[in-house]
PDB file of C-alpha atoms and ligand atoms in Angstrom:
ATOM      1  CA  MET A 161      35.838   4.162 -15.404  1.00 50.00           C
ATOM      2  CA  THR A 162      34.004   7.134 -17.221  1.00 52.00           C
ATOM      3  CA  SER A 163      32.506   5.763 -20.366  1.00 59.00           C
ATOM      4  CA  ILE A 164      33.149   7.863 -23.708  1.00 63.00           C
ATOM      5  CA  SER A 165      30.103   8.899 -25.287  1.00 76.00           C
ATOM      6  CA  SER A 166      30.514   9.701 -29.048  1.00 90.00           C
ATOM      7  CA  LEU A 167      27.811   9.675 -31.125  1.00 92.00           C
ATOM      8  CA  SER A 168      28.758   6.976 -32.404  1.00 92.00           C
ATOM      9  CA  HIS A 169      28.592   5.179 -29.576  1.00 92.00           C
ATOM     10  CA  ARG A 170      25.235   6.746 -28.648  1.00 94.00           C
ATOM     11  CA  LYS A 171      23.429   5.341 -32.167  1.00 95.00           C
ATOM     12  CA  ALA A 172      25.238   1.973 -31.972  1.00 95.00           C
ATOM     13  CA  TRP A 173      23.316   1.898 -28.286  1.00 96.00           C
ATOM     14  CA  CYS A 174      20.327   3.106 -29.691  1.00 97.00           C
ATOM     15  CA  ARG A 175      20.110   0.351 -32.436  1.00 97.00           C
ATOM     16  CA  SER A 176      21.019  -2.007 -30.013  1.00 97.00           C
ATOM     17  CA  LEU A 177      18.186  -0.481 -27.621  1.00 98.00           C
ATOM     18  CA  ARG A 178      15.724  -0.750 -30.193  1.00 98.00           C
ATOM     19  CA  ASN A 179      16.947  -4.607 -31.350  1.00 98.00           C
ATOM     20  CA  ALA A 180      16.611  -5.869 -27.697  1.00 98.00           C
ATOM     21  CA  ALA A 181      13.081  -3.917 -27.616  1.00 98.00           C
ATOM     22  CA  THR A 182      11.629  -5.311 -30.423  1.00 98.00           C
ATOM     23  CA  ILE A 183      13.114  -8.597 -30.227  1.00 98.00           C
ATOM     24  CA  THR A 184      11.627  -8.314 -26.185  1.00 98.00           C
ATOM     25  CA  ARG A 185       8.030  -7.431 -27.485  1.00 98.00           C
ATOM     26  CA  LEU A 186       7.951 -10.601 -29.768  1.00 98.00           C
ATOM     27  CA  LYS A 187       8.700 -12.969 -26.426  1.00 98.00           C
ATOM     28  CA  VAL A 188       6.456 -10.864 -23.758  1.00 98.00           C
ATOM     29  CA  LEU A 189       3.501 -11.553 -26.081  1.00 97.00           C
ATOM     30  CA  GLY A 190       4.496 -15.054 -26.907  1.00 97.00           C
ATOM     31  CA  CYS A 191       3.929 -14.933 -23.039  1.00 96.00           C
ATOM     32  CA  LEU A 192       0.826 -13.793 -22.622  1.00 96.00           C
ATOM     33  CA  LYS A 193      -0.525 -16.296 -24.116  1.00 95.00           C
ATOM     34  CA  THR A 194      -0.210 -18.756 -21.593  1.00 95.00           C
ATOM     35  CA  PRO A 195      -1.957 -18.727 -17.909  1.00 93.00           C
ATOM     36  CA  GLN A 196       1.673 -18.979 -15.552  1.00 93.00           C
ATOM     37  CA  CYS A 197       2.626 -15.822 -17.535  1.00 93.00           C
ATOM     38  CA  TYR A 198       0.736 -13.475 -14.883  1.00 94.00           C
ATOM     39  CA  ALA A 199       1.665 -16.215 -11.732  1.00 91.00           C
ATOM     40  CA  PRO A 200       3.685 -13.837  -9.114  1.00 89.00           C
ATOM     41  CA  ILE A 201       7.198 -14.809  -8.753  1.00 90.00           C
ATOM     42  CA  GLY A 202       8.704 -12.619  -6.621  1.00 88.00           C
ATOM     43  CA  VAL A 203       9.076  -8.528  -5.147  1.00 90.00           C
ATOM     44  CA  GLY A 204      11.230  -6.574  -7.516  1.00 85.00           C
ATOM     45  CA  ALA A 205      13.832  -4.497  -6.193  1.00 88.00           C
ATOM     46  CA  GLY A 206      11.301  -1.610  -7.068  1.00 81.00           C
ATOM     47  CA  GLY A 207       9.418  -2.917  -4.032  1.00 83.00           C
ATOM     48  CA  ASP A 208       6.354  -3.672  -7.017  1.00 84.00           C
ATOM     49  CA  THR A 209       5.514  -7.735  -6.904  1.00 87.00           C
ATOM     50  CA  THR A 210       7.369  -9.457 -10.441  1.00 90.00           C
ATOM     51  CA  LYS A 211       4.957 -11.438 -12.475  1.00 93.00           C
ATOM     52  CA  ARG A 212       6.509 -14.179 -14.595  1.00 95.00           C
ATOM     53  CA  PHE A 213       5.892 -11.245 -17.570  1.00 97.00           C
ATOM     54  CA  ASP A 214       8.013  -8.425 -16.346  1.00 96.00           C
ATOM     55  CA  GLN A 215      10.830 -11.418 -16.108  1.00 95.00           C
ATOM     56  CA  VAL A 216      10.287 -12.792 -19.776  1.00 97.00           C
ATOM     57  CA  ALA A 217      11.028  -9.199 -20.846  1.00 97.00           C
ATOM     58  CA  GLU A 218      13.600  -8.677 -18.364  1.00 97.00           C
ATOM     59  CA  GLN A 219      15.769 -11.576 -19.285  1.00 97.00           C
ATOM     60  CA  ALA A 220      15.376 -11.174 -22.860  1.00 98.00           C
ATOM     61  CA  LEU A 221      16.563  -7.650 -23.186  1.00 98.00           C
ATOM     62  CA  VAL A 222      19.732  -8.852 -21.452  1.00 97.00           C
ATOM     63  CA  GLU A 223      20.145 -11.780 -22.907  1.00 97.00           C
ATOM     64  CA  TYR A 224      20.415 -10.160 -26.227  1.00 97.00           C
ATOM     65  CA  LEU A 225      22.352  -6.333 -25.111  1.00 97.00           C
ATOM     66  CA  GLN A 226      25.295  -8.709 -23.488  1.00 95.00           C
ATOM     67  CA  ARG A 227      26.236 -10.267 -27.024  1.00 93.00           C
ATOM     68  CA  PHE A 228      27.238  -6.405 -27.756  1.00 88.00           C
ATOM     69  CA  ALA A 229      28.367  -5.158 -24.442  1.00 91.00           C
ATOM     70  CA  SER A 230      29.092  -5.843 -20.665  1.00 95.00           C
ATOM     71  CA  PHE A 231      26.871  -2.754 -18.742  1.00 97.00           C
ATOM     72  CA  THR A 232      25.918  -2.169 -15.404  1.00 97.00           C
ATOM     73  CA  LEU A 233      22.394  -3.163 -15.259  1.00 97.00           C
ATOM     74  CA  ILE A 234      20.001  -0.928 -12.945  1.00 97.00           C
ATOM     75  CA  SER A 235      16.377  -2.789 -13.436  1.00 95.00           C
ATOM     76  CA  GLU A 236      12.971  -1.879 -11.744  1.00 91.00           C
ATOM     77  CA  GLU A 237      13.066  -5.857 -11.484  1.00 85.00           C
ATOM     78  CA  THR A 238      16.372  -7.623 -10.443  1.00 89.00           C
ATOM     79  CA  GLY A 239      18.063  -4.125  -8.865  1.00 92.00           C
ATOM     80  CA  THR A 240      21.626  -3.010  -9.694  1.00 95.00           C
ATOM     81  CA  ASN A 241      23.559  -6.086 -11.574  1.00 94.00           C
ATOM     82  CA  GLN A 242      27.039  -6.301 -13.183  1.00 96.00           C
ATOM     83  CA  VAL A 243      26.551  -7.950 -16.472  1.00 96.00           C
ATOM     84  CA  GLY A 244      29.670  -9.126 -18.639  1.00 93.00           C
ATOM     85  CA  ALA A 245      33.121  -8.870 -17.545  1.00 91.00           C
ATOM     86  CA  SER A 246      34.014  -5.239 -17.291  1.00 88.00           C
ATOM     87  CA  PRO A 247      31.571  -3.081 -17.197  1.00 90.00           C
ATOM     88  CA  ILE A 248      31.182   0.783 -18.078  1.00 91.00           C
ATOM     89  CA  ASP A 249      27.991   1.708 -19.755  1.00 95.00           C
ATOM     90  CA  TYR A 250      25.076   1.610 -17.576  1.00 97.00           C
ATOM     91  CA  LEU A 251      21.384   0.103 -18.562  1.00 98.00           C
ATOM     92  CA  VAL A 252      18.126   1.742 -17.213  1.00 98.00           C
ATOM     93  CA  MET A 253      15.041   0.149 -17.437  1.00 97.00           C
ATOM     94  CA  ASP A 254      11.403  -0.498 -16.523  1.00 97.00           C
ATOM     95  CA  PRO A 255      10.975  -4.135 -18.632  1.00 97.00           C
ATOM     96  CA  ILE A 256       7.253  -3.210 -18.602  1.00 97.00           C
ATOM     97  CA  ASP A 257       6.083  -0.251 -17.583  1.00 97.00           C
ATOM     98  CA  GLY A 258       1.759  -0.922 -17.145  1.00 97.00           C
ATOM     99  CA  SER A 259       2.424  -4.567 -14.977  1.00 95.00           C
ATOM    100  CA  THR A 260      -1.350  -4.103 -13.590  1.00 95.00           C
ATOM    101  CA  ASN A 261      -2.630  -3.540 -16.391  1.00 97.00           C
ATOM    102  CA  LEU A 262      -1.350  -6.640 -17.948  1.00 97.00           C
ATOM    103  CA  SER A 263      -2.357  -8.290 -15.035  1.00 95.00           C
ATOM    104  CA  HIS A 264      -6.317  -6.695 -15.679  1.00 95.00           C
ATOM    105  CA  GLY A 265      -5.878  -7.997 -19.441  1.00 95.00           C
ATOM    106  CA  ILE A 266      -5.626  -3.998 -20.512  1.00 97.00           C
ATOM    107  CA  SER A 267      -3.577  -4.084 -23.412  1.00 97.00           C
ATOM    108  CA  PHE A 268      -2.190  -1.032 -22.491  1.00 98.00           C
ATOM    109  CA  ALA A 269       2.162  -1.374 -21.821  1.00 98.00           C
ATOM    110  CA  CYS A 270       5.813  -0.500 -22.856  1.00 98.00           C
ATOM    111  CA  ILE A 271       9.432  -1.634 -22.929  1.00 98.00           C
ATOM    112  CA  SER A 272      11.212   1.618 -21.484  1.00 98.00           C
ATOM    113  CA  VAL A 273      15.031   0.906 -21.223  1.00 98.00           C
ATOM    114  CA  ALA A 274      18.059   3.376 -21.847  1.00 98.00           C
ATOM    115  CA  PHE A 275      21.769   4.186 -21.850  1.00 97.00           C
ATOM    116  CA  CYS A 276      23.977   6.216 -19.283  1.00 97.00           C
ATOM    117  CA  THR A 277      27.047   6.191 -18.542  1.00 96.00           C
ATOM    118  CA  ALA A 278      26.449   6.927 -15.084  1.00 96.00           C
ATOM    119  CA  PRO A 279      23.034   6.421 -13.168  1.00 96.00           C
ATOM    120  CA  ASN A 280      21.895  10.271 -12.699  1.00 97.00           C
ATOM    121  CA  PHE A 281      19.661  12.174 -15.154  1.00 97.00           C
ATOM    122  CA  GLY A 282      22.795  14.216 -16.845  1.00 96.00           C
ATOM    123  CA  SER A 283      24.757  11.258 -18.208  1.00 97.00           C
ATOM    124  CA  ILE A 284      21.290   9.319 -19.953  1.00 97.00           C
ATOM    125  CA  GLU A 285      22.488   9.232 -23.450  1.00 97.00           C
ATOM    126  CA  ALA A 286      20.178   7.096 -25.252  1.00 98.00           C
ATOM    127  CA  ALA A 287      16.232   6.046 -24.754  1.00 98.00           C
ATOM    128  CA  VAL A 288      13.837   3.251 -26.387  1.00 98.00           C
ATOM    129  CA  ILE A 289      10.232   3.271 -25.093  1.00 98.00           C
ATOM    130  CA  MET A 290       8.250   0.558 -27.387  1.00 98.00           C
ATOM    131  CA  GLU A 291       4.620  -0.077 -26.574  1.00 98.00           C
ATOM    132  CA  LEU A 292       4.130  -3.513 -26.538  1.00 98.00           C
ATOM    133  CA  PHE A 293       0.884  -4.494 -28.690  1.00 98.00           C
ATOM    134  CA  GLN A 294       1.471  -2.644 -31.446  1.00 97.00           C
ATOM    135  CA  GLY A 295       5.520  -1.884 -32.105  1.00 98.00           C
ATOM    136  CA  THR A 296       5.812   1.546 -31.832  1.00 98.00           C
ATOM    137  CA  CYS A 297       9.105   2.758 -30.974  1.00 98.00           C
ATOM    138  CA  TYR A 298       9.982   6.075 -29.451  1.00 98.00           C
ATOM    139  CA  HIS A 299      13.492   6.604 -29.151  1.00 98.00           C
ATOM    140  CA  ALA A 300      16.223   9.819 -28.591  1.00 98.00           C
ATOM    141  CA  ILE A 301      19.372  10.393 -29.151  1.00 98.00           C
ATOM    142  CA  ARG A 302      21.243  13.219 -26.548  1.00 96.00           C
ATOM    143  CA  GLY A 303      22.202  16.079 -29.454  1.00 95.00           C
ATOM    144  CA  LEU A 304      20.441  14.502 -32.481  1.00 96.00           C
ATOM    145  CA  GLY A 305      16.429  14.861 -31.430  1.00 98.00           C
ATOM    146  CA  ALA A 306      13.215  12.489 -30.455  1.00 98.00           C
ATOM    147  CA  PHE A 307      11.351   9.768 -32.685  1.00 98.00           C
ATOM    148  CA  LYS A 308       8.372   8.318 -33.409  1.00 98.00           C
ATOM    149  CA  ASP A 309       9.406   5.028 -35.281  1.00 97.00           C
ATOM    150  CA  SER A 310      11.660   7.114 -38.132  1.00 93.00           C
ATOM    151  CA  SER A 311       9.582   9.976 -37.826  1.00 98.00           C
ATOM    152  CA  PRO A 312      11.004  12.809 -35.397  1.00 98.00           C
ATOM    153  CA  ILE A 313       8.484  14.489 -32.665  1.00 98.00           C
ATOM    154  CA  GLN A 314       7.685  17.450 -30.804  1.00 97.00           C
ATOM    155  CA  PRO A 315       5.067  18.647 -28.241  1.00 97.00           C
ATOM    156  CA  ALA A 316       2.057  20.047 -28.773  1.00 95.00           C
ATOM    157  CA  LYS A 317       1.489  23.589 -30.125  1.00 93.00           C
ATOM    158  CA  ALA A 318      -0.473  26.153 -27.579  1.00 87.00           C
ATOM    159  CA  GLU A 319      -2.702  27.200 -30.776  1.00 76.00           C
ATOM    160  CA  SER A 320      -3.440  23.947 -31.312  1.00 73.00           C
ATOM    161  CA  ARG A 321      -7.084  24.056 -31.011  1.00 69.00           C
ATOM    162  CA  ARG A 322      -9.262  20.538 -29.704  1.00 80.00           C
ATOM    163  CA  GLY A 323      -8.832  21.033 -26.161  1.00 86.00           C
ATOM    164  CA  ASN A 324      -6.222  20.300 -23.370  1.00 90.00           C
ATOM    165  CA  LEU A 325      -5.974  16.555 -22.572  1.00 92.00           C
ATOM    166  CA  VAL A 326      -3.464  16.067 -19.128  1.00 93.00           C
ATOM    167  CA  VAL A 327      -2.241  12.833 -17.326  1.00 94.00           C
ATOM    168  CA  VAL A 328      -2.849  13.186 -13.747  1.00 92.00           C
ATOM    169  CA  ASP A 329      -1.484   9.996 -11.862  1.00 91.00           C
ATOM    170  CA  ASP A 330      -2.078  11.518  -8.569  1.00 85.00           C
ATOM    171  CA  VAL A 331      -5.396  12.683  -6.613  1.00 81.00           C
ATOM    172  CA  PHE A 332      -6.622  16.715  -7.253  1.00 76.00           C
ATOM    173  CA  PRO A 333     -10.135  17.949  -8.209  1.00 75.00           C
ATOM    174  CA  PRO A 334     -11.340  15.922 -11.176  1.00 74.00           C
ATOM    175  CA  THR A 335     -11.062  19.417 -13.461  1.00 79.00           C
ATOM    176  CA  LEU A 336      -7.988  20.570 -12.147  1.00 80.00           C
ATOM    177  CA  SER A 337      -9.789  23.720 -11.122  1.00 82.00           C
ATOM    178  CA  ARG A 338      -8.980  25.822  -7.744  1.00 80.00           C
ATOM    179  CA  PRO A 339     -11.364  27.875  -6.110  1.00 79.00           C
ATOM    180  CA  ASN A 340      -8.668  30.960  -5.607  1.00 82.00           C
ATOM    181  CA  LEU A 341      -8.677  30.411  -9.199  1.00 85.00           C
ATOM    182  CA  ASP A 342     -10.276  32.839 -11.671  1.00 86.00           C
ATOM    183  CA  ARG A 343     -12.802  30.531 -13.637  1.00 84.00           C
ATOM    184  CA  GLU A 344     -12.718  32.509 -16.893  1.00 84.00           C
ATOM    185  CA  GLU A 345      -8.785  33.483 -16.704  1.00 85.00           C
ATOM    186  CA  HIS A 346      -8.542  29.265 -15.962  1.00 86.00           C
ATOM    187  CA  PRO A 347     -10.948  26.979 -17.147  1.00 85.00           C
ATOM    188  CA  PRO A 348     -11.567  23.527 -15.780  1.00 82.00           C
ATOM    189  CA  MET A 349      -8.994  21.473 -18.021  1.00 82.00           C
ATOM    190  CA  GLN A 350     -11.238  19.831 -20.687  1.00 77.00           C
ATOM    191  CA  TYR A 351      -9.723  15.721 -20.125  1.00 86.00           C
ATOM    192  CA  ILE A 352      -8.084  14.543 -17.812  1.00 88.00           C
ATOM    193  CA  ARG A 353      -6.570  10.774 -18.150  1.00 89.00           C
ATOM    194  CA  HIS A 354      -4.719   7.734 -16.702  1.00 93.00           C
ATOM    195  CA  PHE A 355      -3.637   4.849 -19.132  1.00 95.00           C
ATOM    196  CA  GLY A 356      -1.771   3.223 -16.083  1.00 96.00           C
ATOM    197  CA  ALA A 357       1.875   3.107 -18.247  1.00 97.00           C
ATOM    198  CA  ASN A 358       3.527   6.153 -17.018  1.00 97.00           C
ATOM    199  CA  ALA A 359       6.850   5.844 -19.462  1.00 98.00           C
ATOM    200  CA  LEU A 360       4.434   5.863 -22.783  1.00 98.00           C
ATOM    201  CA  GLU A 361       2.133   8.682 -21.567  1.00 98.00           C
ATOM    202  CA  LEU A 362       5.060  10.777 -20.755  1.00 98.00           C
ATOM    203  CA  CYS A 363       5.563   9.926 -25.017  1.00 98.00           C
ATOM    204  CA  PHE A 364       2.068  11.451 -25.822  1.00 98.00           C
ATOM    205  CA  VAL A 365       3.613  14.703 -24.362  1.00 98.00           C
ATOM    206  CA  ALA A 366       6.421  14.475 -26.444  1.00 98.00           C
ATOM    207  CA  ASP A 367       5.104  14.043 -29.413  1.00 98.00           C
ATOM    208  CA  GLY A 368       1.549  15.993 -29.213  1.00 97.00           C
ATOM    209  CA  SER A 369      -1.017  13.699 -28.918  1.00 96.00           C
ATOM    210  CA  ILE A 370      -1.424  15.104 -25.097  1.00 95.00           C
ATOM    211  CA  ASP A 371      -0.662  18.317 -23.413  1.00 96.00           C
ATOM    212  CA  GLY A 372       0.827  17.567 -19.946  1.00 96.00           C
ATOM    213  CA  PHE A 373       1.368  15.169 -17.477  1.00 97.00           C
ATOM    214  CA  ILE A 374       1.371  15.655 -13.126  1.00 96.00           C
ATOM    215  CA  ASP A 375       2.367  12.925 -10.748  1.00 95.00           C
ATOM    216  CA  LEU A 376       3.256  14.356  -7.396  1.00 94.00           C
ATOM    217  CA  ARG A 377       3.309  11.190  -5.088  1.00 93.00           C
ATOM    218  CA  GLU A 378       7.027  10.985  -4.355  1.00 94.00           C
ATOM    219  CA  LYS A 379       6.809   7.812  -6.104  1.00 94.00           C
ATOM    220  CA  PHE A 380       8.015   7.544 -10.265  1.00 96.00           C
ATOM    221  CA  ARG A 381      11.370   5.810  -9.566  1.00 96.00           C
ATOM    222  CA  GLY A 382      14.292   7.405 -11.238  1.00 97.00           C
ATOM    223  CA  THR A 383      14.844   3.281 -13.377  1.00 96.00           C
ATOM    224  CA  ASP A 384      11.134   3.920 -14.903  1.00 96.00           C
ATOM    225  CA  LEU A 385      11.749   7.264 -15.330  1.00 98.00           C
ATOM    226  CA  ALA A 386      14.987   7.226 -17.424  1.00 98.00           C
ATOM    227  CA  ALA A 387      13.638   6.690 -21.089  1.00 98.00           C
ATOM    228  CA  ALA A 388      11.162   9.095 -20.921  1.00 98.00           C
ATOM    229  CA  ALA A 389      13.327  12.302 -19.531  1.00 98.00           C
ATOM    230  CA  LEU A 390      15.342  12.228 -22.428  1.00 98.00           C
ATOM    231  CA  ILE A 391      12.363  11.204 -24.897  1.00 98.00           C
ATOM    232  CA  LEU A 392      10.880  14.421 -23.721  1.00 98.00           C
ATOM    233  CA  ASN A 393      14.211  16.541 -23.277  1.00 98.00           C
ATOM    234  CA  GLU A 394      15.011  15.307 -27.334  1.00 98.00           C
ATOM    235  CA  ALA A 395      12.176  16.331 -28.017  1.00 98.00           C
ATOM    236  CA  GLY A 396      11.868  19.693 -26.435  1.00 98.00           C
ATOM    237  CA  ALA A 397       9.038  19.158 -24.195  1.00 98.00           C
ATOM    238  CA  VAL A 398       9.076  20.317 -20.789  1.00 98.00           C
ATOM    239  CA  LEU A 399       9.660  17.295 -17.552  1.00 98.00           C
ATOM    240  CA  VAL A 400      10.162  19.658 -14.043  1.00 97.00           C
ATOM    241  CA  ASN A 401      10.116  18.588 -10.669  1.00 94.00           C
ATOM    242  CA  PRO A 402       7.270  20.490  -8.149  1.00 88.00           C
ATOM    243  CA  HIS A 403       9.947  23.593  -7.857  1.00 89.00           C
ATOM    244  CA  GLY A 404      10.369  24.100 -11.851  1.00 93.00           C
ATOM    245  CA  GLU A 405      13.596  22.908 -11.361  1.00 95.00           C
ATOM    246  CA  PRO A 406      14.608  20.464 -14.499  1.00 96.00           C
ATOM    247  CA  ILE A 407      14.890  16.800 -12.946  1.00 97.00           C
ATOM    248  CA  SER A 408      18.164  16.160 -11.793  1.00 94.00           C
ATOM    249  CA  GLY A 409      19.885  13.536  -9.403  1.00 95.00           C
ATOM    250  CA  GLU A 410      19.987   9.228  -9.983  1.00 97.00           C
ATOM    251  CA  CYS A 411      17.481   7.162 -11.928  1.00 97.00           C
ATOM    252  CA  THR A 412      17.757   4.137  -9.545  1.00 95.00           C
ATOM    253  CA  ASN A 413      15.132   2.334  -7.902  1.00 93.00           C
ATOM    254  CA  GLU A 414      16.024   4.183  -4.858  1.00 94.00           C
ATOM    255  CA  SER A 415      15.359   7.541  -5.824  1.00 96.00           C
ATOM    256  CA  ARG A 416      11.768   8.965  -6.168  1.00 96.00           C
ATOM    257  CA  TYR A 417      10.192  11.802  -8.337  1.00 97.00           C
ATOM    258  CA  SER A 418       7.236  14.026  -7.927  1.00 96.00           C
ATOM    259  CA  LEU A 419       6.884  15.999 -11.193  1.00 96.00           C
ATOM    260  CA  ILE A 420       4.819  18.003 -14.101  1.00 97.00           C
ATOM    261  CA  ALA A 421       5.848  17.341 -18.147  1.00 98.00           C
ATOM    262  CA  ALA A 422       4.152  19.874 -20.436  1.00 97.00           C
ATOM    263  CA  ARG A 423       4.140  21.062 -23.924  1.00 97.00           C
ATOM    264  CA  ASP A 424       5.748  24.286 -22.971  1.00 97.00           C
ATOM    265  CA  MET A 425       6.617  26.830 -20.478  1.00 96.00           C
ATOM    266  CA  GLN A 426       3.439  28.415 -20.594  1.00 95.00           C
ATOM    267  CA  PHE A 427       1.469  25.720 -20.106  1.00 95.00           C
ATOM    268  CA  TYR A 428       3.277  24.219 -17.199  1.00 96.00           C
ATOM    269  CA  ARG A 429       2.965  27.209 -15.382  1.00 94.00           C
ATOM    270  CA  GLU A 430      -1.169  27.244 -15.575  1.00 93.00           C
ATOM    271  CA  LEU A 431      -0.523  23.337 -14.859  1.00 94.00           C
ATOM    272  CA  GLN A 432       1.202  24.419 -11.386  1.00 92.00           C
ATOM    273  CA  LYS A 433      -1.049  27.169 -10.318  1.00 89.00           C
ATOM    274  CA  ARG A 434      -3.445  24.602 -10.334  1.00 87.00           C
ATOM    275  CA  VAL A 435      -1.796  21.774  -8.285  1.00 86.00           C
ATOM    276  CA  TYR A 436      -0.404  24.685  -5.296  1.00 74.00           C
ATOM    277  CA  LYS A 437      -2.629  26.747  -3.129  1.00 58.00           C
TER     278      LYS A 437
HETATM  279  C1  IPD B 267       2.969   1.475 -13.373  1.00 67.84           C
HETATM  280  C2  IPD B 267       2.397   3.057 -14.582  1.00 67.84           C
HETATM  281  C3  IPD B 267       1.220   3.240 -13.370  1.00 67.84           C
HETATM  282  C4  IPD B 267       1.914   3.999 -12.137  1.00 67.84           C
HETATM  283  C5  IPD B 267       2.558   3.272 -10.851  1.00 67.84           C
HETATM  284  C6  IPD B 267       3.183   2.494 -11.941  1.00 67.84           C
HETATM  285  P1  IPD B 267       3.351  -0.839 -13.252  1.00 67.84           P
HETATM  286  O1  IPD B 267       3.899   0.748 -13.495  1.00 67.84           O
HETATM  287  O2  IPD B 267       3.454   3.797 -14.525  1.00 67.84           O
HETATM  288  O3  IPD B 267       1.001   4.039 -14.423  1.00 67.84           O
HETATM  289  O4  IPD B 267       0.629   4.851 -11.334  1.00 67.84           O
HETATM  290  O5  IPD B 267       2.981   3.983 -10.494  1.00 67.84           O
HETATM  291  O6  IPD B 267       4.316   1.657 -11.182  1.00 67.84           O
HETATM  292  O7  IPD B 267       3.655  -0.932 -12.057  1.00 67.84           O
HETATM  293  O8  IPD B 267       2.479  -1.102 -13.617  1.00 67.84           O
HETATM  294  O9  IPD B 267       4.384  -1.849 -13.937  1.00 67.84           O
HETATM  295 CA1   CA B 268       7.229  -2.196 -13.694  1.00 67.84          CA
END
């Protein structure tokens, strides 16, 4: 059976996702104060080591959300499971994105969760990405736009004069310059970063904090990308695969992607020239 996604249904899910993330965030922050929280407890469905804090996050999200509906859960940690008696909707989540940062005591991580009517990128209806330490909340509802807390967001404008900042989660020349490109026409990128929580970094493209994001490792899990994909699309940013096509396909643990996100098509083309000969 396919879920009916009326606007009120999408809005209701979005509200629940935000509430769930708010509660989960507090539980994870409490957990992080205890040494046991950093203990590995197994290998997650996505293939990475699950730490106790990853488990605490997933359990808190599910515990809250199952009060309102049954759903099929697709999580980076426990994989695909039915929650409740008769699931129609899907929740796709990376309970903690930035686990490696947390393990090293670095305060940069987020909770990422999306509501979908089917487990693919064409069926994502509402999404929430909440930064763990400050509680800044990005959300999007299909057809209604993307927001940072309660303010609408949009990508950076080309004319904003502050130098282009690009996240690169891959191995490229450090300035993204190529010997075959004219340096006058394509000067080296001024600022390259990678902060270690890709879902949150994609929100930075959506809200105009950064200009682009490149990850061509063919490793970005569908579960980790689902929420960010809707937030980028609803904000009006570009999100494409290496062929320049919109990301399509499954948002599951098994599906892996390479991608470029950019503030606009012109900047996407500029990045594209620098990563392909
Ligand atoms: C990781 C982060 C990181 C990216 C890794 C992801 P995790 O999440 O998003 O930026 O380079 O590929 O797995 O494993 O630290 O939660
Ligand atoms: Ca994770």
